[in-house]
mmCIF file of C-alpha atoms in Angstrom:
data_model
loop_
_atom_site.group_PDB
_atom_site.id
_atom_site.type_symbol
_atom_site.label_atom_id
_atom_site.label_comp_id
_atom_site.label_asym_id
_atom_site.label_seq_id
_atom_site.Cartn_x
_atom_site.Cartn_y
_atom_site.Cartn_z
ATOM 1 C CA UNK A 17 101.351 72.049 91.696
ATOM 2 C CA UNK A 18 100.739 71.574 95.351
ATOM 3 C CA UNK A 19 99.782 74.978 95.941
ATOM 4 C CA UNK A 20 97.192 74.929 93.603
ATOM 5 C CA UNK A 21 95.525 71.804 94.952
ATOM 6 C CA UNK A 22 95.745 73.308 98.315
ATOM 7 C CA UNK A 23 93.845 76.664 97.190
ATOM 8 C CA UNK A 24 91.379 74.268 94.786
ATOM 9 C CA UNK A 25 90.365 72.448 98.474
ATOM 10 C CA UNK A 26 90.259 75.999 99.806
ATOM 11 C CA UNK A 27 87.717 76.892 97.844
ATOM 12 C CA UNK A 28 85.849 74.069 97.115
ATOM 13 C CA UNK A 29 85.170 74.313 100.740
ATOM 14 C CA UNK A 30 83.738 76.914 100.742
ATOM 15 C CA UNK A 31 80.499 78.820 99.226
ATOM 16 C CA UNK A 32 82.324 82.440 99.858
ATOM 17 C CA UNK A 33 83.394 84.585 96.724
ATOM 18 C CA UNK A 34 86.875 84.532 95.937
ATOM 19 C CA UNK A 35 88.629 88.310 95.801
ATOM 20 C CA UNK A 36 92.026 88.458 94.464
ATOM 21 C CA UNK A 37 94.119 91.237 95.691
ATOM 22 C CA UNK A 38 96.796 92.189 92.694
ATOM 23 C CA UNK A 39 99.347 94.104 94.793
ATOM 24 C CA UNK A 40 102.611 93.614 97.091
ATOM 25 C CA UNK A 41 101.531 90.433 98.835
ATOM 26 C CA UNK A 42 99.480 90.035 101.732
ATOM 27 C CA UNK A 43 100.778 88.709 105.391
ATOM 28 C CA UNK A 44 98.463 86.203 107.269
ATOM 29 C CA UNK A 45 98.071 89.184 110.002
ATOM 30 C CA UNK A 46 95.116 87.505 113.136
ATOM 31 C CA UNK A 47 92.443 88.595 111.111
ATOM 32 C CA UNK A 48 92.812 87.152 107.853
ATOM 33 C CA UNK A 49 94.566 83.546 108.297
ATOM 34 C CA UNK A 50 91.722 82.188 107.989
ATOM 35 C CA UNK A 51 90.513 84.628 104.726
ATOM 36 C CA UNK A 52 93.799 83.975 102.804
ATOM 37 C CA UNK A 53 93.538 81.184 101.232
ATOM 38 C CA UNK A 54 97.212 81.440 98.873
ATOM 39 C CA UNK A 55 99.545 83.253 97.205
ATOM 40 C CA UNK A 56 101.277 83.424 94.030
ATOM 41 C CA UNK A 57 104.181 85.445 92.980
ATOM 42 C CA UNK A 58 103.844 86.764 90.000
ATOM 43 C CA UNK A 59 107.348 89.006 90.058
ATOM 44 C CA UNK A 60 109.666 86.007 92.010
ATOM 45 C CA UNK A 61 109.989 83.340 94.088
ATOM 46 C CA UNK A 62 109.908 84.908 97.265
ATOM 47 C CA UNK A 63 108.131 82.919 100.683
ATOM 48 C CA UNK A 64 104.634 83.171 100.738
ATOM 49 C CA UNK A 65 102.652 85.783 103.067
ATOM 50 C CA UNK A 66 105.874 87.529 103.692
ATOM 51 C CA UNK A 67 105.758 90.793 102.152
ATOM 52 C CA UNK A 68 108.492 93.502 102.104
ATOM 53 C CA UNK A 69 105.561 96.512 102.158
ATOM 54 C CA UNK A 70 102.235 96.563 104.315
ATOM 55 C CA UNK A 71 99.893 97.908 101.161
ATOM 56 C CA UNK A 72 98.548 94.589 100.328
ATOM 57 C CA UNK A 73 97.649 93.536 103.703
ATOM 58 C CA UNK A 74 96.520 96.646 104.762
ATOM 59 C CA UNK A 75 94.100 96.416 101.037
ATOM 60 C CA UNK A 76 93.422 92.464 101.571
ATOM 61 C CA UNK A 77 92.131 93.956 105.607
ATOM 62 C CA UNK A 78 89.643 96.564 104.094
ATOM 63 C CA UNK A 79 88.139 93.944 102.483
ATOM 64 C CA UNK A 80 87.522 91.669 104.560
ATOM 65 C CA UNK A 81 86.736 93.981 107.252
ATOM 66 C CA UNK A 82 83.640 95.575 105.024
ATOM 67 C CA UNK A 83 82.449 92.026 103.645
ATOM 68 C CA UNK A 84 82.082 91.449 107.060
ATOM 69 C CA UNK A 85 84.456 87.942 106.962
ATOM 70 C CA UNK A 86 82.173 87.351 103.541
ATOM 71 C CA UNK A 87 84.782 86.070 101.332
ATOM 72 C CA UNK A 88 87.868 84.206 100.871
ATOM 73 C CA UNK A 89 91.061 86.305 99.271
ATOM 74 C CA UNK A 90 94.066 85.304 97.067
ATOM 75 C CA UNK A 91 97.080 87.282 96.894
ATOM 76 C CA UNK A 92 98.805 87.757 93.711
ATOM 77 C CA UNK A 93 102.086 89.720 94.613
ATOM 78 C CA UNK A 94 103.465 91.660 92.047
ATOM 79 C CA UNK A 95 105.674 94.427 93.237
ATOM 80 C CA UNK A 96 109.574 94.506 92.096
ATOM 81 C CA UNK A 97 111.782 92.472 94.091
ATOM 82 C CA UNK A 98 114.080 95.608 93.734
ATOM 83 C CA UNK A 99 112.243 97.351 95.585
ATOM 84 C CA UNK A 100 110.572 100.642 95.120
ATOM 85 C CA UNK A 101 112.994 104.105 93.722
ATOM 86 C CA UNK A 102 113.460 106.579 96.539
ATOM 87 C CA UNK A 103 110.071 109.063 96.978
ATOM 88 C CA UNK A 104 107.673 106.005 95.267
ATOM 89 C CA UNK A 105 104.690 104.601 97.114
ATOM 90 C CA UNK A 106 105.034 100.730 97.060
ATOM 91 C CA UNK A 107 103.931 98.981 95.183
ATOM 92 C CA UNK A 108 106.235 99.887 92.903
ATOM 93 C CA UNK A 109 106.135 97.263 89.286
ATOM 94 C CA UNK A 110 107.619 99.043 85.750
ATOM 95 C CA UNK A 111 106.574 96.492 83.811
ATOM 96 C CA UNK A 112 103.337 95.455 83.141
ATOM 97 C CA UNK A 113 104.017 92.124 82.695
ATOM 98 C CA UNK A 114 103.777 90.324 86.216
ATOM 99 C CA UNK A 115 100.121 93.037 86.579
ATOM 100 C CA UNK A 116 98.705 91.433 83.724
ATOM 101 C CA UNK A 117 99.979 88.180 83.883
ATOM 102 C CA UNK A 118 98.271 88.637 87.192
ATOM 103 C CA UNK A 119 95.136 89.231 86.335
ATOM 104 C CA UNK A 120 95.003 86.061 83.807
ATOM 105 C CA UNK A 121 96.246 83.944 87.182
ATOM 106 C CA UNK A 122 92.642 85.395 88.396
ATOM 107 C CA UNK A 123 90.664 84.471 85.691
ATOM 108 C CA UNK A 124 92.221 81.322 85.816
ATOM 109 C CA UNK A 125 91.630 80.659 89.389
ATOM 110 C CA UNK A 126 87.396 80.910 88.912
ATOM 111 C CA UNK A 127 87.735 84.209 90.901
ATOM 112 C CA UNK A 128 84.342 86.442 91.285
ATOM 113 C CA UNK A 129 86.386 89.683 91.730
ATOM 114 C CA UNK A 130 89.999 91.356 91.419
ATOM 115 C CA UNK A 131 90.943 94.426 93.178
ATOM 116 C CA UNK A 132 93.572 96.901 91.880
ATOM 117 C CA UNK A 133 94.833 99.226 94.192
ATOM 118 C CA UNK A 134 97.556 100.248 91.281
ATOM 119 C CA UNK A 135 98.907 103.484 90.348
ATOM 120 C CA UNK A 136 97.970 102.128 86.679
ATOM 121 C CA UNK A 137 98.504 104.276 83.593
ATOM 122 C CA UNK A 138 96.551 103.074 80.557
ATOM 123 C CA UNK A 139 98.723 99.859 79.011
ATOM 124 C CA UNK A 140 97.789 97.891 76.149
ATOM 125 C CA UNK A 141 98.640 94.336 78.101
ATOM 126 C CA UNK A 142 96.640 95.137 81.288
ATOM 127 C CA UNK A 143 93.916 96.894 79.616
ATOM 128 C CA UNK A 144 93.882 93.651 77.463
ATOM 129 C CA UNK A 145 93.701 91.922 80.277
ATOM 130 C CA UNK A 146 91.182 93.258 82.215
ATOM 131 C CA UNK A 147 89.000 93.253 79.333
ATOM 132 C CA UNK A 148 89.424 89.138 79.063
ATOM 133 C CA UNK A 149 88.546 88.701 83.061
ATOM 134 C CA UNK A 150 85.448 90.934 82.576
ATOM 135 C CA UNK A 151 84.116 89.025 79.856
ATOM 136 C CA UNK A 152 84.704 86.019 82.014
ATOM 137 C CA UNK A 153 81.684 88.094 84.172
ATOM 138 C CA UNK A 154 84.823 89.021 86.638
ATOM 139 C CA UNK A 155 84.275 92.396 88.829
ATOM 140 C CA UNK A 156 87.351 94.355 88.211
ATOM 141 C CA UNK A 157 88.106 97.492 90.780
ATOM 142 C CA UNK A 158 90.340 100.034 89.986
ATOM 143 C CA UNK A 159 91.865 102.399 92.091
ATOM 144 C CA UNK A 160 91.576 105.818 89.908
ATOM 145 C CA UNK A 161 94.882 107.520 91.428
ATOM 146 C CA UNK A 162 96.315 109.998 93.823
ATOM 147 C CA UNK A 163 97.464 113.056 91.515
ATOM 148 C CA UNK A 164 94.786 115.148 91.950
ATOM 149 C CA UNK A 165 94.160 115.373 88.209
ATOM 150 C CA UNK A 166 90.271 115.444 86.195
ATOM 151 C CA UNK A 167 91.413 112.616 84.460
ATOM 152 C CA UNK A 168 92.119 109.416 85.693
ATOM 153 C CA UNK A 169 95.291 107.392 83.694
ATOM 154 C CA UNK A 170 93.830 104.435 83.772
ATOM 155 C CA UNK A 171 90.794 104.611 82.162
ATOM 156 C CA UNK A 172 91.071 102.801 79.358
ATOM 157 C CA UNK A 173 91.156 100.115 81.038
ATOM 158 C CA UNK A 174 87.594 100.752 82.603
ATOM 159 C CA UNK A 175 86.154 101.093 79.177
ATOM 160 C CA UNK A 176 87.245 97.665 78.378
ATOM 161 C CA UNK A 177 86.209 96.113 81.091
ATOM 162 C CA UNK A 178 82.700 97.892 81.591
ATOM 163 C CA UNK A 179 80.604 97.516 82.688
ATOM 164 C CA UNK A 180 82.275 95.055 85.281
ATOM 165 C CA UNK A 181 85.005 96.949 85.420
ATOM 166 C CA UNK A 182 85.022 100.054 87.916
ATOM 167 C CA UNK A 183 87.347 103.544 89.045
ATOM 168 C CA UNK A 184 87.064 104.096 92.650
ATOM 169 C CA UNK A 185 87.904 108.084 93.992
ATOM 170 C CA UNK A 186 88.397 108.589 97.900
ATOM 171 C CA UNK A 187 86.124 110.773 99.713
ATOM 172 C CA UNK A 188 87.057 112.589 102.852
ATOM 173 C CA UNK A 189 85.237 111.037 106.237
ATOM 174 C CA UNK A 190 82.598 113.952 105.376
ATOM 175 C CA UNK A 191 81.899 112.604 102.180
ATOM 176 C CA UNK A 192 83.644 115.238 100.116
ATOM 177 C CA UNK A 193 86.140 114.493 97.430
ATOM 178 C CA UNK A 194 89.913 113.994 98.589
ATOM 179 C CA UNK A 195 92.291 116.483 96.525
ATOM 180 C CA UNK A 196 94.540 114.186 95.372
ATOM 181 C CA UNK A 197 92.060 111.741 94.005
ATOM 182 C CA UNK A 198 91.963 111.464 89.943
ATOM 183 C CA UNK A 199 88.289 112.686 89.255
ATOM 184 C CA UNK A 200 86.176 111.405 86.227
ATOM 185 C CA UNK A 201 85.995 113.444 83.302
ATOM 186 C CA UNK A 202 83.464 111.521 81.017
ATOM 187 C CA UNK A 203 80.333 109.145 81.611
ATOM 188 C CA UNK A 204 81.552 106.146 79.219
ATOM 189 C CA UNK A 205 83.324 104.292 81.880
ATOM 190 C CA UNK A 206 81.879 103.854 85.562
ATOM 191 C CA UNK A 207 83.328 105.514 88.229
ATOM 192 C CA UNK A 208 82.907 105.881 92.128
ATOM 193 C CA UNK A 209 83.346 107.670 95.288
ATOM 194 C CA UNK A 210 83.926 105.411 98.449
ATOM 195 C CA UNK A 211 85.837 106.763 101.784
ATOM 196 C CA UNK A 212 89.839 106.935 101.306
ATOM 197 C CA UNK A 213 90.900 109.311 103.762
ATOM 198 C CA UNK A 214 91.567 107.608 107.360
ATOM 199 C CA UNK A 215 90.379 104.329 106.644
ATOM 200 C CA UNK A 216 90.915 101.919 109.472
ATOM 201 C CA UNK A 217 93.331 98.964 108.901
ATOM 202 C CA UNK A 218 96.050 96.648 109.508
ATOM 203 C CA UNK A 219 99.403 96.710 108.787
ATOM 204 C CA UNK A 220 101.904 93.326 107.745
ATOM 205 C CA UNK A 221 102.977 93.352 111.338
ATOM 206 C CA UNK A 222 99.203 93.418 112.367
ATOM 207 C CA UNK A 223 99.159 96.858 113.761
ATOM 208 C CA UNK A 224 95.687 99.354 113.733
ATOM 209 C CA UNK A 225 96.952 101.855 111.364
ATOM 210 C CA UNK A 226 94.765 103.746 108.624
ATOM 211 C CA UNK A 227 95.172 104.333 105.025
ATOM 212 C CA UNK A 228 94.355 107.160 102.626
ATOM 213 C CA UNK A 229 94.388 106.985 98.738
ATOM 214 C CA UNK A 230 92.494 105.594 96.317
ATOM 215 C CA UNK A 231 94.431 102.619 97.154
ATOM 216 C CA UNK A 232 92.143 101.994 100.648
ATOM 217 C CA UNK A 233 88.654 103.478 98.725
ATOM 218 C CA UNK A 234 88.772 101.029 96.064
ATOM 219 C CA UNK A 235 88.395 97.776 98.204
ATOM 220 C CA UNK A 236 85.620 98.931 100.255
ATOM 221 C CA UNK A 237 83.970 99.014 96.708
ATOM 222 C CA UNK A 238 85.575 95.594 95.813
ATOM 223 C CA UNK A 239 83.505 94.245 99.013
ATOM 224 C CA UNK A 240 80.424 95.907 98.311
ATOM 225 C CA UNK A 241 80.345 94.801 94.612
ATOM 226 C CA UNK A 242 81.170 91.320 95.747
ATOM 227 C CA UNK A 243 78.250 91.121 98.204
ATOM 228 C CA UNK A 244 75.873 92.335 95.996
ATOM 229 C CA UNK A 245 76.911 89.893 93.037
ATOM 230 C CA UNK A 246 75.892 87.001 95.712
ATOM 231 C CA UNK A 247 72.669 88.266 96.738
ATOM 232 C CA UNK A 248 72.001 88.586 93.322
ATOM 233 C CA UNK A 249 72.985 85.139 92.060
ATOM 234 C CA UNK A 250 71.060 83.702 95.453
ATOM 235 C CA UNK A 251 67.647 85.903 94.413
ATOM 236 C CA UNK A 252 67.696 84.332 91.302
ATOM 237 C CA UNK A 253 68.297 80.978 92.316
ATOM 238 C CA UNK A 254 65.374 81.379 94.672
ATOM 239 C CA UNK A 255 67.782 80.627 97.862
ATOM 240 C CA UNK A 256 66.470 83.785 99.361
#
């Protein structure tokens, strides 16, 4: 496949982590042409870097603004080439097919993390799923919701996957909890508060605009996690 030996060179090249971003595609905006190194549609056949919503980009941007240019990102696109229903936040996916499918593509592609910035409710395929790609040593990030409930849906799907496997809440600027974040409601699975009110971004057209959600919180902690998994693999092979 010709894509594939493209992204294989890609990487190769390289000694950055590989992220993959699960969500509605990603565009090659200024910023990140050189930090995307493919897509794959997991939902179609649809051009790459061409996507119908800005949530991917504007996810993919977060990234690789707070790894600091750090790593390399592939985009797995998986929102319904219908479209989303009237009053739902893209990206919009009923099945959880093409999400889980999705994160096998990852583990298949030798990636070091996968971020999920998914209104996820607890499924047997993904949860499945995420617990193969963190038994693979895979960093999985989770975005833990926007209903404002104690109990985030999708935690099943931590449990399986910890303790690689993360829930990210948004705090306010201040640092305070946002209200419509899903807040933890046990200590089994691993959850965390990073900013996801106002977060500075770009948009598909490559536009400054800022996101809030868990959605925009969870792949500052993507980056972060990434980071430290280098330094840690570099302190122990005494490169540091």
């Amino acid at each position: 496949m010709p894509f594939l030996l493209a992204l294989t060179a890609s990487v190769s090249a390289s000694a950055k982590p590989l992220v993959a971003v699960i969500d509605s595609g990603v565009a090659r905006t200024g910023a990140l042409s050189g930090v995307v190194v493919g897509e794959y549609d997991m939902a179609g056949s649809r051009p790459a870097f061409q996507p119908r919503y800005d949530h991917g980009t504007m996810v993919a941007t977060i990234i690789d603004h707070e790894a600091q240019g750090g790593v390399d990102i592939v985009s797995l696109r998986i929102d319904d080439p219908a479209g989303c229903p009237a009053h739902f936040a893209p990206p919009c996916q009923p099945s959880s097919r093409p999400i889980a499918a999705a994160i096998d593509k990852a583990v298949d592609l030798g990636v070091d993390a996968i971020n999920l910035s998914l209104a996820l409710a607890d499924d047997p395929a993904i949860t499945e799923a995420v617990r193969r790609a963190s038994a693979k040593g895979i960093i999985v990030v989770m975005a833990a919701g926007n209903n404002g409930r104690n109990h985030p849906d999708n935690t099943a799907m931590a449990r399986a996957g910890f303790p690689r496997a993360v829930l990210v809440g948004a705090t306010d600027m201040a640092g305070n909890p946002w209200t419509g974040t899903n807040r933890p409601d046990a200590d089994d699975y691993l959850y965390v508060w990073r900013q996801g009110v106002d977060v500075p971004t770009v948009s598909a057209a490559g536009q400054k605009v800022f996101g809030t959600g868990t959605s925009f919180a969870a792949p500052i902690e993507t980056a972060r996690r990434v980071l430290a998994k280098g330094r840690e693999v570099a302190a122990l092979q005494g490169t540091h």
